Amino acid sequence: QLQLQESGSGLVKPSQTLSLTCAVSGGSISSGGYSWSWIRQPPGKGLEWIGYIYHSGSTYYNPSLKSRVTISVDRSKNQFSLKLSSVTAADTAVYYCARIRGRSDFDYWGQGTLVTVSS
Amino acid sequence: DIQLTQSPSFLSASVGDRVTITCRASQGISSYLAWYQQKPGKAPKLLIYAASTLQSGVPSRFSGSGSGTEFTLTISSLQPEDFATYYCQQLNSYPPMYTFGQGTKLEIK
């Protein structure tokens, strides 16, 4: 059974960089046909797709966040990571990692981790 | 950008009721639509993909239909565990862009 687990700092100061990692177990992050994504949800609000990295290493980002986002993969550790720079209070959210199946839907999700941007 | 609009945003229903949630896309998206269920404090769970295909392990009381710009999620007979928030989601193929609807909160009457 595939499992995803987010980790990283839960509190980030304004203007700094948010860094999260998603550890994948029960399957290989290098498996063809899948992409690995980050999605966030501000408290009490809806879901926003941040971006994804394809198994080949290609990345695609939400245009609204593109200038601040980097998603990378560490195949040796079977994990992928998110960096979001120049954060503000508007970036406070629960951040989820998820697997994209066939480029269409998110079939496995991590439990989510709350990141608060505050001084 | 393609926008998804769900209706209603809030829905009050009773155990045993049949409920339908609608998701409208601002332009045609073929059948590239999925539905998720989210309970408080939990990650979303995939229910339906490709507009009408039931995800493995999801009860058959859930069904999806539609194509183009209008889609529906139907729960045939509400169970207590179905009270949650439901989201639709679409993929715009190029450039790759995933969009979610604003959500429909299903509450117990």
Short mmCIF file of C-alpha atoms in Angstrom, two decimals:
data_model
loop_
_atom_site.label_atom_id
_atom_site.label_comp_id
_atom_site.label_asym_id
_atom_site.label_seq_id
_atom_site.Cartn_x
_atom_site.Cartn_y
_atom_site.Cartn_z
CA GLN A 1 0.00 0.00 0.00
CA LEU A 2 1.49 3.32 -1.06
CA GLN A 3 1.98 5.84 1.71
CA LEU A 4 3.03 9.48 1.58
CA GLN A 5 4.24 11.46 4.60
CA GLU A 6 4.96 15.17 4.72
CA SER A 7 7.61 16.67 6.99
CA GLY A 8 9.17 20.06 7.48
CA SER A 9 8.96 23.25 9.44
CA GLY A 10 5.55 24.13 10.79
CA LEU A 11 6.41 27.77 11.40
CA VAL A 12 8.08 30.05 8.87
CA LYS A 13 8.82 33.75 9.18
CA PRO A 14 7.54 36.18 6.57
CA SER A 15 9.89 36.64 3.58
CA GLN A 16 11.64 33.35 4.33
CA THR A 17 11.47 30.07 2.41
CA LEU A 18 9.05 27.29 3.25
CA SER A 19 10.59 23.82 2.85
CA LEU A 20 8.70 20.53 2.96
CA THR A 21 9.55 16.95 2.07
CA CYS A 22 7.25 14.09 1.13
CA ALA A 23 8.55 10.60 1.84
CA VAL A 24 7.04 7.87 -0.32
CA SER A 25 6.85 4.29 0.92
CA GLY A 26 5.30 1.15 -0.51
CA GLY A 27 6.27 2.06 -4.07
CA SER A 28 8.98 3.71 -6.15
CA ILE A 29 8.87 7.40 -6.94
CA SER A 30 10.53 6.52 -10.25
CA SER A 31 7.61 4.39 -11.46
CA GLY A 32 6.45 5.39 -14.90
CA GLY A 33 3.00 6.85 -15.41
CA TYR A 34 2.89 8.83 -12.20
CA SER A 35 3.67 12.37 -11.14
CA TRP A 36 4.19 13.74 -7.64
CA SER A 37 2.40 16.86 -6.56
CA TRP A 38 1.91 19.45 -3.86
CA ILE A 39 -1.50 20.90 -3.00
CA ARG A 40 -2.39 23.32 -0.25
CA GLN A 41 -5.50 24.33 1.68
CA PRO A 42 -5.69 27.56 3.71
CA PRO A 43 -7.62 27.15 6.97
CA GLY A 44 -11.34 26.88 6.25
CA LYS A 45 -10.86 27.25 2.50
CA GLY A 46 -10.61 25.14 -0.64
CA LEU A 47 -7.82 23.27 -2.38
CA GLU A 48 -5.12 24.88 -4.52
CA TRP A 49 -2.74 22.93 -6.73
CA ILE A 50 0.86 24.13 -6.35
CA GLY A 51 2.76 22.02 -8.88
CA TYR A 52 4.10 18.61 -9.76
CA ILE A 53 7.21 16.77 -10.83
CA TYR A 54 6.96 14.01 -13.39
CA HIS A 55 8.85 10.75 -12.92
CA SER A 56 11.24 11.98 -15.64
CA GLY A 57 12.04 15.09 -13.58
CA SER A 58 9.99 17.60 -15.58
CA THR A 59 8.18 20.12 -13.43
CA TYR A 60 5.00 22.15 -13.87
CA TYR A 61 3.77 24.85 -11.54
CA ASN A 62 0.61 26.82 -10.90
CA PRO A 63 1.18 30.10 -12.78
CA SER A 64 0.06 32.07 -9.73
CA LEU A 65 2.94 30.61 -7.69
CA LYS A 66 5.47 29.79 -10.40
CA SER A 67 7.95 32.55 -9.57
CA ARG A 68 8.30 31.32 -5.98
CA VAL A 69 8.02 27.52 -6.25
CA THR A 70 10.57 24.77 -6.75
CA ILE A 71 9.73 21.06 -6.65
CA SER A 72 12.55 18.55 -6.74
CA VAL A 73 13.01 14.82 -6.32
CA ASP A 74 15.57 12.71 -4.47
CA ARG A 75 15.31 9.24 -6.00
CA SER A 76 17.90 7.77 -3.64
CA LYS A 77 15.63 8.60 -0.69
CA ASN A 78 12.36 8.00 -2.58
CA GLN A 79 11.11 11.45 -1.69
CA PHE A 80 10.25 14.77 -3.26
CA SER A 81 10.37 18.28 -1.90
CA LEU A 82 8.71 21.69 -2.07
CA LYS A 83 10.34 25.07 -1.63
CA LEU A 84 8.21 28.21 -1.60
CA SER A 85 10.14 31.44 -1.29
CA SER A 86 9.23 34.91 -0.02
CA VAL A 87 6.30 33.62 2.02
CA THR A 88 3.59 35.83 3.51
CA ALA A 89 0.67 35.16 5.82
CA ALA A 90 -1.36 34.23 2.74
CA ASP A 91 0.81 31.12 2.40
CA THR A 92 -0.43 29.78 5.74
CA ALA A 93 -2.11 26.50 4.89
CA VAL A 94 -2.19 22.75 5.27
CA TYR A 95 0.19 21.42 2.64
CA TYR A 96 -0.49 18.01 1.12
CA CYS A 97 1.67 15.86 -1.08
CA ALA A 98 -0.12 13.53 -3.48
CA ARG A 99 0.43 11.14 -6.37
CA ILE A 100 -1.06 11.97 -9.74
CA ARG A 101 -2.20 8.93 -11.66
CA GLY A 102 -1.99 9.13 -15.43
CA ARG A 103 -1.78 12.92 -15.25
CA SER A 104 -5.48 13.14 -14.39
CA ASP A 105 -6.37 12.58 -10.72
CA PHE A 106 -4.80 12.47 -7.26
CA ASP A 107 -5.15 8.92 -6.04
CA TYR A 108 -2.90 8.87 -2.97
CA TRP A 109 -2.47 11.72 -0.48
CA GLY A 110 -0.31 12.41 2.53
CA GLN A 111 -2.03 13.32 5.78
CA GLY A 112 -1.08 16.98 5.37
CA THR A 113 1.05 19.32 7.45
CA LEU A 114 0.08 22.77 8.70
CA VAL A 115 2.54 25.53 7.89
CA THR A 116 2.01 28.86 9.60
CA VAL A 117 3.71 32.01 8.37
CA SER A 118 4.22 34.34 11.29
CA SER A 119 6.93 36.40 12.90
CA ASP B 1 -7.96 29.35 -17.18
CA ILE B 2 -10.77 26.86 -16.72
CA GLN B 3 -12.94 27.53 -13.68
CA LEU B 4 -15.06 24.95 -11.87
CA THR B 5 -18.24 26.03 -10.09
CA GLN B 6 -19.98 23.64 -7.73
CA SER B 7 -23.60 23.87 -6.68
CA PRO B 8 -24.87 24.00 -4.11
CA SER B 9 -22.10 25.23 -1.79
CA PHE B 10 -24.02 23.88 1.20
CA LEU B 11 -26.44 21.00 1.32
CA SER B 12 -28.48 19.75 4.24
CA ALA B 13 -29.85 16.21 3.96
CA SER B 14 -30.92 13.21 6.00
CA VAL B 15 -29.64 9.65 6.24
CA GLY B 16 -31.18 7.66 3.41
CA ASP B 17 -31.67 10.66 1.11
CA ARG B 18 -30.49 10.74 -2.50
CA VAL B 19 -28.33 13.80 -3.14
CA THR B 20 -26.76 15.28 -6.24
CA ILE B 21 -23.92 17.79 -6.47
CA THR B 22 -23.21 19.61 -9.73
CA CYS B 23 -19.87 20.82 -11.08
CA ARG B 24 -19.83 23.15 -14.08
CA ALA B 25 -16.69 23.92 -16.07
CA SER B 26 -16.18 27.29 -17.76
CA GLN B 27 -15.24 25.46 -20.95
CA GLY B 28 -15.36 21.90 -22.19
CA ILE B 29 -13.05 19.44 -20.44
CA SER B 30 -14.17 16.19 -22.06
CA SER B 31 -14.29 13.65 -19.20
CA TYR B 32 -11.21 14.84 -17.31
CA LEU B 33 -13.06 15.31 -14.02
CA ALA B 34 -12.61 13.73 -10.60
CA TRP B 35 -14.54 13.93 -7.32
CA TYR B 36 -13.09 13.89 -3.80
CA GLN B 37 -14.52 13.59 -0.31
CA GLN B 38 -12.86 15.43 2.57
CA LYS B 39 -13.65 15.04 6.24
CA PRO B 40 -12.46 17.55 8.87
CA GLY B 41 -8.75 17.27 9.60
CA LYS B 42 -8.23 14.66 6.89
CA ALA B 43 -6.80 14.60 3.40
CA PRO B 44 -9.19 14.44 0.45
CA LYS B 45 -10.12 10.95 -0.75
CA LEU B 46 -10.60 10.13 -4.41
CA LEU B 47 -14.13 8.86 -5.14
CA ILE B 48 -14.66 9.13 -8.89
CA TYR B 49 -12.25 9.68 -11.80
CA ALA B 50 -12.72 10.14 -15.52
CA ALA B 51 -16.13 11.63 -14.65
CA SER B 52 -17.86 8.30 -13.98
CA THR B 53 -15.34 5.61 -12.92
CA LEU B 54 -15.60 4.53 -9.30
CA GLN B 55 -12.26 4.41 -7.49
CA SER B 56 -11.41 1.01 -6.05
CA GLY B 57 -12.87 0.50 -2.59
CA VAL B 58 -15.44 3.30 -2.85
CA PRO B 59 -19.03 2.21 -2.08
CA SER B 60 -21.32 1.78 -5.08
CA ARG B 61 -23.82 4.31 -3.68
CA PHE B 62 -21.47 6.94 -5.14
CA SER B 63 -21.74 7.59 -8.86
CA GLY B 64 -20.62 10.24 -11.30
CA SER B 65 -21.83 11.35 -14.68
CA GLY B 66 -21.41 14.04 -17.30
CA SER B 67 -19.00 15.26 -19.92
CA GLY B 68 -18.07 18.55 -21.53
CA THR B 69 -19.06 21.28 -19.10
CA GLU B 70 -21.58 19.75 -16.71
CA PHE B 71 -20.93 16.94 -14.26
CA THR B 72 -22.77 15.43 -11.31
CA LEU B 73 -21.89 13.40 -8.24
CA THR B 74 -24.77 11.39 -6.84
CA ILE B 75 -25.01 9.59 -3.53
CA SER B 76 -27.93 7.20 -3.84
CA SER B 77 -28.68 6.68 -0.13
CA LEU B 78 -26.81 8.85 2.34
CA GLN B 79 -25.00 7.10 5.15
CA PRO B 80 -23.79 8.81 8.37
CA GLU B 81 -20.18 8.60 7.20
CA ASP B 82 -20.97 10.51 3.99
CA PHE B 83 -21.39 13.86 5.71
CA ALA B 84 -18.31 15.73 4.51
CA THR B 85 -17.14 18.30 1.98
CA TYR B 86 -16.97 17.27 -1.67
CA TYR B 87 -14.72 18.75 -4.34
CA CYS B 88 -14.57 18.35 -8.09
CA GLN B 89 -11.23 18.65 -9.89
CA GLN B 90 -10.18 18.97 -13.51
CA LEU B 91 -7.03 18.80 -15.53
CA ASN B 92 -6.28 21.31 -18.25
CA SER B 93 -3.91 19.40 -20.46
CA TYR B 94 -1.75 22.19 -21.79
CA PRO B 95 -0.26 23.92 -20.07
CA PRO B 96 -0.79 21.42 -17.24
CA MET B 97 -3.04 23.02 -14.66
CA TYR B 98 -5.19 21.34 -12.05
CA THR B 99 -8.21 23.19 -10.71
CA PHE B 100 -10.61 22.35 -7.90
CA GLY B 101 -14.16 23.49 -7.39
CA GLN B 102 -14.90 25.57 -4.32
CA GLY B 103 -16.42 22.62 -2.48
CA THR B 104 -19.87 21.49 -1.34
CA LYS B 105 -20.38 20.94 2.36
CA LEU B 106 -22.91 18.20 3.03
CA GLU B 107 -24.45 18.48 6.47
CA ILE B 108 -26.91 16.43 8.46
CA LYS B 109 -30.43 17.83 8.53
#
